[in-house]
């Protein structure tokens, strides 16, 4: 379980100190103090992200290879799975 994973308490999500909201198995495992204002929900979503801000990653294995990326939207199973970096991208579905 990642330190960045948040829990639902009293029906609400709680962000981490960098204002990230993560939920799912092995989500955002590499997230640290330089990774801020991200939303990642899903199995292994953003699992390699260790630098980057303002990303929205929703789904199974979404953005799993991202290491340093900002301002991206990835939605759907494996969307952006092989992408390692980049800015201002929108991905829908597997390897889009």
N, CA and C atoms as an extended XYZ file, in Angstrom:
288
Properties=species:S:1:pos:R:3:atomname:S:1:resname:S:1:resid:I:1 pbc="F F F"
N         0.841       -1.177        0.000 N   UNK     1
C         0.000        0.000        0.000 CA  UNK     1
C         0.891        1.247        0.000 C   UNK     1
N         0.587        2.170       -0.829 N   UNK     2
C         1.361        3.401       -0.973 CA  UNK     2
C         1.036        4.401        0.118 C   UNK     2
N         2.017        5.201        0.487 N   UNK     3
C         1.791        6.265        1.461 CA  UNK     3
C         0.858        7.323        0.915 C   UNK     3
N         0.737        7.411       -0.399 N   UNK     4
C        -0.110        8.415       -1.013 CA  UNK     4
C        -1.578        8.029       -1.102 C   UNK     4
N        -1.904        6.800       -0.751 N   UNK     5
C        -3.290        6.366       -0.839 CA  UNK     5
C        -4.095        7.016        0.270 C   UNK     5
N        -5.235        7.515       -0.093 N   UNK     6
C        -6.125        8.134        0.883 CA  UNK     6
C        -7.257        7.180        1.196 C   UNK     6
N        -7.919        7.421        2.281 N   UNK     7
C        -9.050        6.592        2.661 CA  UNK     7
C       -10.314        7.430        2.697 C   UNK     7
N       -11.424        6.740        2.653 N   UNK     8
C       -12.709        7.422        2.775 CA  UNK     8
C       -13.086        7.396        4.249 C   UNK     8
N       -13.272        8.569        4.816 N   UNK     9
C       -13.627        8.696        6.212 CA  UNK     9
C       -14.927        9.476        6.311 C   UNK     9
N       -15.913        8.887        6.907 N   UNK    10
C       -17.180        9.587        7.047 CA  UNK    10
C       -17.804        9.967        5.717 C   UNK    10
N       -17.563        9.142        4.671 N   UNK    11
C       -18.149        9.408        3.369 CA  UNK    11
C       -17.408       10.422        2.533 C   UNK    11
N       -16.193       10.834        2.959 N   UNK    12
C       -15.419       11.828        2.211 CA  UNK    12
C       -14.012       11.318        1.955 C   UNK    12
N       -13.427       11.742        0.821 N   UNK    13
C       -12.014       11.470        0.555 CA  UNK    13
C       -11.189       12.534        1.252 C   UNK    13
N        -9.982       12.178        1.646 N   UNK    14
C        -9.052       13.130        2.236 CA  UNK    14
C        -7.780       13.139        1.397 C   UNK    14
N        -7.287       14.302        1.025 N   UNK    15
C        -6.074       14.404        0.214 CA  UNK    15
C        -4.843       14.228        1.085 C   UNK    15
N        -3.689       13.994        0.430 N   UNK    16
C        -2.421       13.942        1.152 CA  UNK    16
C        -1.883       15.369        1.308 C   UNK    16
N        -0.711       15.554        1.941 N   UNK    17
C        -0.182       16.913        2.158 CA  UNK    17
C         0.094       17.710        0.878 C   UNK    17
N         0.271       17.044       -0.260 N   UNK    18
C         0.516       17.731       -1.536 CA  UNK    18
C        -0.783       17.935       -2.316 C   UNK    18
N        -1.914       17.731       -1.684 N   UNK    19
C        -3.235       17.898       -2.287 CA  UNK    19
C        -3.497       16.916       -3.426 C   UNK    19
N        -2.906       15.724       -3.343 N   UNK    20
C        -3.191       14.645       -4.281 CA  UNK    20
C        -4.341       13.818       -3.728 C   UNK    20
N        -5.129       13.266       -4.607 N   UNK    21
C        -6.198       12.365       -4.216 CA  UNK    21
C        -5.982       11.057       -4.962 C   UNK    21
N        -5.608       10.012       -4.245 N   UNK    22
C        -5.297        8.719       -4.825 CA  UNK    22
C        -6.183        7.652       -4.183 C   UNK    22
N        -6.689        6.757       -4.990 N   UNK    23
C        -7.443        5.622       -4.467 CA  UNK    23
C        -7.315        4.457       -5.431 C   UNK    23
N        -7.001        3.282       -4.904 N   UNK    24
C        -6.885        2.075       -5.711 CA  UNK    24
C        -5.667        1.274       -5.305 C   UNK    24
N        -5.616        0.047       -5.757 N   UNK    25
C        -4.508       -0.847       -5.434 CA  UNK    25
C        -3.229       -0.383       -6.125 C   UNK    25
N        -2.173       -0.187       -5.367 N   UNK    26
C        -0.858        0.249       -5.851 CA  UNK    26
C        -0.903        1.500       -6.727 C   UNK    26
N        -1.790        2.390       -6.403 N   UNK    27
C        -1.898        3.655       -7.125 CA  UNK    27
C        -0.808        4.616       -6.646 C   UNK    27
N        -0.155        5.306       -7.568 N   UNK    28
C         0.826        6.352       -7.264 CA  UNK    28
C         1.886        5.908       -6.257 C   UNK    28
N         2.462        4.756       -6.462 N   UNK    29
C         3.462        4.214       -5.537 CA  UNK    29
C         4.687        5.104       -5.376 C   UNK    29
N         5.081        5.820       -6.416 N   UNK    30
C         6.294        6.636       -6.388 CA  UNK    30
C         6.040        8.096       -6.010 C   UNK    30
N         4.815        8.457       -5.765 N   UNK    31
C         4.467        9.851       -5.467 CA  UNK    31
C         5.238       10.363       -4.259 C   UNK    31
N         5.764       11.588       -4.384 N   UNK    32
C         6.527       12.183       -3.285 CA  UNK    32
C         6.150       13.658       -3.134 C   UNK    32
N         6.947       14.413       -2.406 N   UNK    33
C         6.646       15.821       -2.134 CA  UNK    33
C         6.676       16.696       -3.383 C   UNK    33
N         7.277       16.208       -4.477 N   UNK    34
C         7.333       16.970       -5.729 CA  UNK    34
C         6.190       16.633       -6.668 C   UNK    34
N         5.256       15.843       -6.214 N   UNK    35
C         4.118       15.419       -7.019 CA  UNK    35
C         2.867       16.001       -6.368 C   UNK    35
N         2.273       17.018       -6.989 N   UNK    36
C         1.211       17.784       -6.326 CA  UNK    36
C        -0.045       17.926       -7.181 C   UNK    36
N        -1.179       18.016       -6.513 N   UNK    37
C        -2.473       18.346       -7.131 CA  UNK    37
C        -2.890       17.370       -8.227 C   UNK    37
N        -2.715       16.066       -7.981 N   UNK    38
C        -3.089       15.039       -8.941 CA  UNK    38
C        -4.298       14.262       -8.451 C   UNK    38
N        -5.052       13.716       -9.386 N   UNK    39
C        -6.161       12.827       -9.090 CA  UNK    39
C        -5.899       11.528       -9.828 C   UNK    39
N        -5.734       10.434       -9.094 N   UNK    40
C        -5.506        9.119       -9.708 CA  UNK    40
C        -6.385        8.096       -9.002 C   UNK    40
N        -7.261        7.477       -9.777 N   UNK    41
C        -8.171        6.466       -9.247 CA  UNK    41
C        -8.114        5.239      -10.133 C   UNK    41
N        -7.817        4.082       -9.547 N   UNK    42
C        -7.832        2.839      -10.306 CA  UNK    42
C        -6.640        1.968       -9.993 C   UNK    42
N        -6.745        0.724      -10.345 N   UNK    43
C        -5.701       -0.268      -10.114 CA  UNK    43
C        -4.412        0.151      -10.819 C   UNK    43
N        -3.357        0.375      -10.054 N   UNK    44
C        -2.031        0.783      -10.540 CA  UNK    44
C        -2.040        2.062      -11.376 C   UNK    44
N        -3.018        2.906      -11.200 N   UNK    45
C        -3.036        4.203      -11.890 CA  UNK    45
C        -1.867        5.049      -11.397 C   UNK    45
N        -1.146        5.684      -12.296 N   UNK    46
C        -0.025        6.573      -11.953 CA  UNK    46
C         0.995        5.899      -11.054 C   UNK    46
N         1.179        4.603      -11.179 N   UNK    47
C         2.036        3.867      -10.249 CA  UNK    47
C         3.508        4.280      -10.290 C   UNK    47
N         3.975        4.909      -11.362 N   UNK    48
C         5.372        5.345      -11.465 CA  UNK    48
C         5.544        6.857      -11.355 C   UNK    48
N         4.468        7.593      -11.193 N   UNK    49
C         4.536        9.061      -11.172 CA  UNK    49
C         5.273        9.557       -9.937 C   UNK    49
N         6.441       10.189      -10.156 N   UNK    50
C         7.224       10.728       -9.041 CA  UNK    50
C         7.575       12.194       -9.227 C   UNK    50
N         7.044       12.788      -10.251 N   UNK    51
C         7.208       14.213      -10.486 CA  UNK    51
C         6.168       14.653      -11.491 C   UNK    51
N         5.407       15.634      -11.145 N   UNK    52
C         4.375       16.100      -12.055 CA  UNK    52
C         3.159       16.547      -11.284 C   UNK    52
N         2.473       17.500      -11.850 N   UNK    53
C         1.353       18.113      -11.161 CA  UNK    53
C         0.131       18.212      -12.072 C   UNK    53
N        -1.022       18.328      -11.445 N   UNK    54
C        -2.287       18.610      -12.128 CA  UNK    54
C        -2.665       17.579      -13.190 C   UNK    54
N        -2.488       16.298      -12.869 N   UNK    55
C        -2.904       15.219      -13.756 CA  UNK    55
C        -4.213       14.620      -13.259 C   UNK    55
N        -5.040       14.159      -14.195 N   UNK    56
C        -6.262       13.431      -13.872 CA  UNK    56
C        -6.142       12.072      -14.553 C   UNK    56
N        -6.067       11.008      -13.765 N   UNK    57
C        -5.838        9.664      -14.283 CA  UNK    57
C        -6.889        8.731      -13.697 C   UNK    57
N        -7.779        8.229      -14.538 N   UNK    58
C        -8.904        7.424      -14.069 CA  UNK    58
C        -8.991        6.114      -14.825 C   UNK    58
N        -8.827        4.986      -14.127 N   UNK    59
C        -9.011        3.682      -14.734 CA  UNK    59
C        -7.899        2.703      -14.416 C   UNK    59
N        -8.079        1.495      -14.887 N   UNK    60
C        -7.162        0.381      -14.687 CA  UNK    60
C        -5.856        0.605      -15.465 C   UNK    60
N        -4.725        0.623      -14.776 N   UNK    61
C        -3.384        0.812      -15.371 CA  UNK    61
C        -3.228        2.142      -16.107 C   UNK    61
N        -4.036        3.112      -15.829 N   UNK    62
C        -3.966        4.403      -16.518 CA  UNK    62
C        -2.684        5.141      -16.131 C   UNK    62
N        -1.920        5.580      -17.124 N   UNK    63
C        -0.695        6.330      -16.862 CA  UNK    63
C         0.309        5.577      -16.014 C   UNK    63
N         0.323        4.274      -16.107 N   UNK    64
C         1.177        3.453      -15.242 CA  UNK    64
C         2.671        3.722      -15.425 C   UNK    64
N         3.101        4.132      -16.609 N   UNK    65
C         4.527        4.368      -16.871 CA  UNK    65
C         4.937        5.834      -16.684 C   UNK    65
N         3.993        6.719      -16.422 N   UNK    66
C         4.336        8.136      -16.237 CA  UNK    66
C         5.331        8.307      -15.107 C   UNK    66
N         6.392        9.052      -15.355 N   UNK    67
C         7.349        9.363      -14.298 CA  UNK    67
C         7.382       10.848      -13.983 C   UNK    67
N         7.294       11.676      -15.014 N   UNK    68
C         7.319       13.121      -14.823 CA  UNK    68
C         6.411       13.743      -15.879 C   UNK    68
N         5.215       14.104      -15.476 N   UNK    69
C         4.238       14.615      -16.435 CA  UNK    69
C         3.281       15.556      -15.721 C   UNK    69
N         2.798       16.552      -16.440 N   UNK    70
C         1.885       17.526      -15.836 CA  UNK    70
C         0.748       17.880      -16.787 C   UNK    70
N        -0.377       18.247      -16.205 N   UNK    71
C        -1.533       18.748      -16.949 CA  UNK    71
C        -2.060       17.759      -17.984 C   UNK    71
N        -2.128       16.491      -17.613 N   UNK    72
C        -2.621       15.461      -18.511 CA  UNK    72
C        -3.953       14.913      -18.019 C   UNK    72
N        -4.760       14.447      -18.960 N   UNK    73
C        -6.001       13.756      -18.643 CA  UNK    73
C        -5.939       12.399      -19.334 C   UNK    73
N        -6.074       11.330      -18.558 N   UNK    74
C        -6.051        9.974      -19.097 CA  UNK    74
C        -7.215        9.211      -18.485 C   UNK    74
N        -8.108        8.725      -19.345 N   UNK    75
C        -9.317        8.064      -18.868 CA  UNK    75
C        -9.551        6.785      -19.657 C   UNK    75
N        -9.780        5.693      -18.957 N   UNK    76
C       -10.108        4.416      -19.581 CA  UNK    76
C        -9.014        3.396      -19.384 C   UNK    76
N        -9.363        2.142      -19.482 N   UNK    77
C        -8.415        1.062      -19.249 CA  UNK    77
C        -7.135        1.255      -20.056 C   UNK    77
N        -6.010        1.310      -19.376 N   UNK    78
C        -4.665        1.422      -19.962 CA  UNK    78
C        -4.412        2.710      -20.748 C   UNK    78
N        -5.237        3.710      -20.612 N   UNK    79
C        -5.022        4.968      -21.337 CA  UNK    79
C        -3.657        5.540      -20.987 C   UNK    79
N        -2.863        5.853      -21.993 N   UNK    80
C        -1.534        6.405      -21.770 CA  UNK    80
C        -0.585        5.462      -21.062 C   UNK    80
N        -0.838        4.173      -21.132 N   UNK    81
C        -0.075        3.174      -20.367 CA  UNK    81
C         1.428        3.248      -20.608 C   UNK    81
N         1.876        3.419      -21.842 N   UNK    82
C         3.305        3.442      -22.171 CA  UNK    82
C         3.918        4.836      -22.169 C   UNK    82
N         3.128        5.843      -21.906 N   UNK    83
C         3.621        7.223      -21.902 CA  UNK    83
C         4.424        7.473      -20.633 C   UNK    83
N         5.645        8.004      -20.762 N   UNK    84
C         6.490        8.235      -19.586 CA  UNK    84
C         6.547        9.694      -19.161 C   UNK    84
N         6.322       10.620      -20.084 N   UNK    85
C         6.367       12.043      -19.739 CA  UNK    85
C         5.520       12.821      -20.742 C   UNK    85
N         5.341       14.085      -20.455 N   UNK    86
C         4.594       14.934      -21.374 CA  UNK    86
C         3.695       15.889      -20.627 C   UNK    86
N         3.208       16.867      -21.364 N   UNK    87
C         2.336       17.872      -20.777 CA  UNK    87
C         1.165       18.145      -21.706 C   UNK    87
N         0.041       18.491      -21.086 N   UNK    88
C        -1.146       18.947      -21.823 CA  UNK    88
C        -1.668       17.930      -22.832 C   UNK    88
N        -1.664       16.647      -22.450 N   UNK    89
C        -2.168       15.580      -23.310 CA  UNK    89
C        -3.513       15.084      -22.811 C   UNK    89
N        -4.304       14.551      -23.723 N   UNK    90
C        -5.558       13.903      -23.376 CA  UNK    90
C        -5.558       12.524      -24.037 C   UNK    90
N        -5.722       11.484      -23.214 N   UNK    91
C        -5.744       10.107      -23.714 CA  UNK    91
C        -7.030        9.427      -23.266 C   UNK    91
N        -7.689        8.746      -24.201 N   UNK    92
C        -8.835        7.911      -23.886 CA  UNK    92
C        -8.556        6.528      -24.426 C   UNK    92
N        -8.855        5.519      -23.687 N   UNK    93
C        -8.695        4.096      -24.021 CA  UNK    93
C        -7.237        3.671      -24.085 C   UNK    93
N        -7.017        2.400      -24.279 N   UNK    94
C        -5.691        1.782      -24.184 CA  UNK    94
C        -4.718        2.323      -25.223 C   UNK    94
N        -3.549        2.767      -24.752 N   UNK    95
C        -2.443        3.233      -25.587 CA  UNK    95
C        -2.843        4.257      -26.632 C   UNK    95
N        -3.785        5.079      -26.288 N   UNK    96
C        -4.221        6.126      -27.224 CA  UNK    96
C        -3.146        7.178      -27.388 C   UNK    96
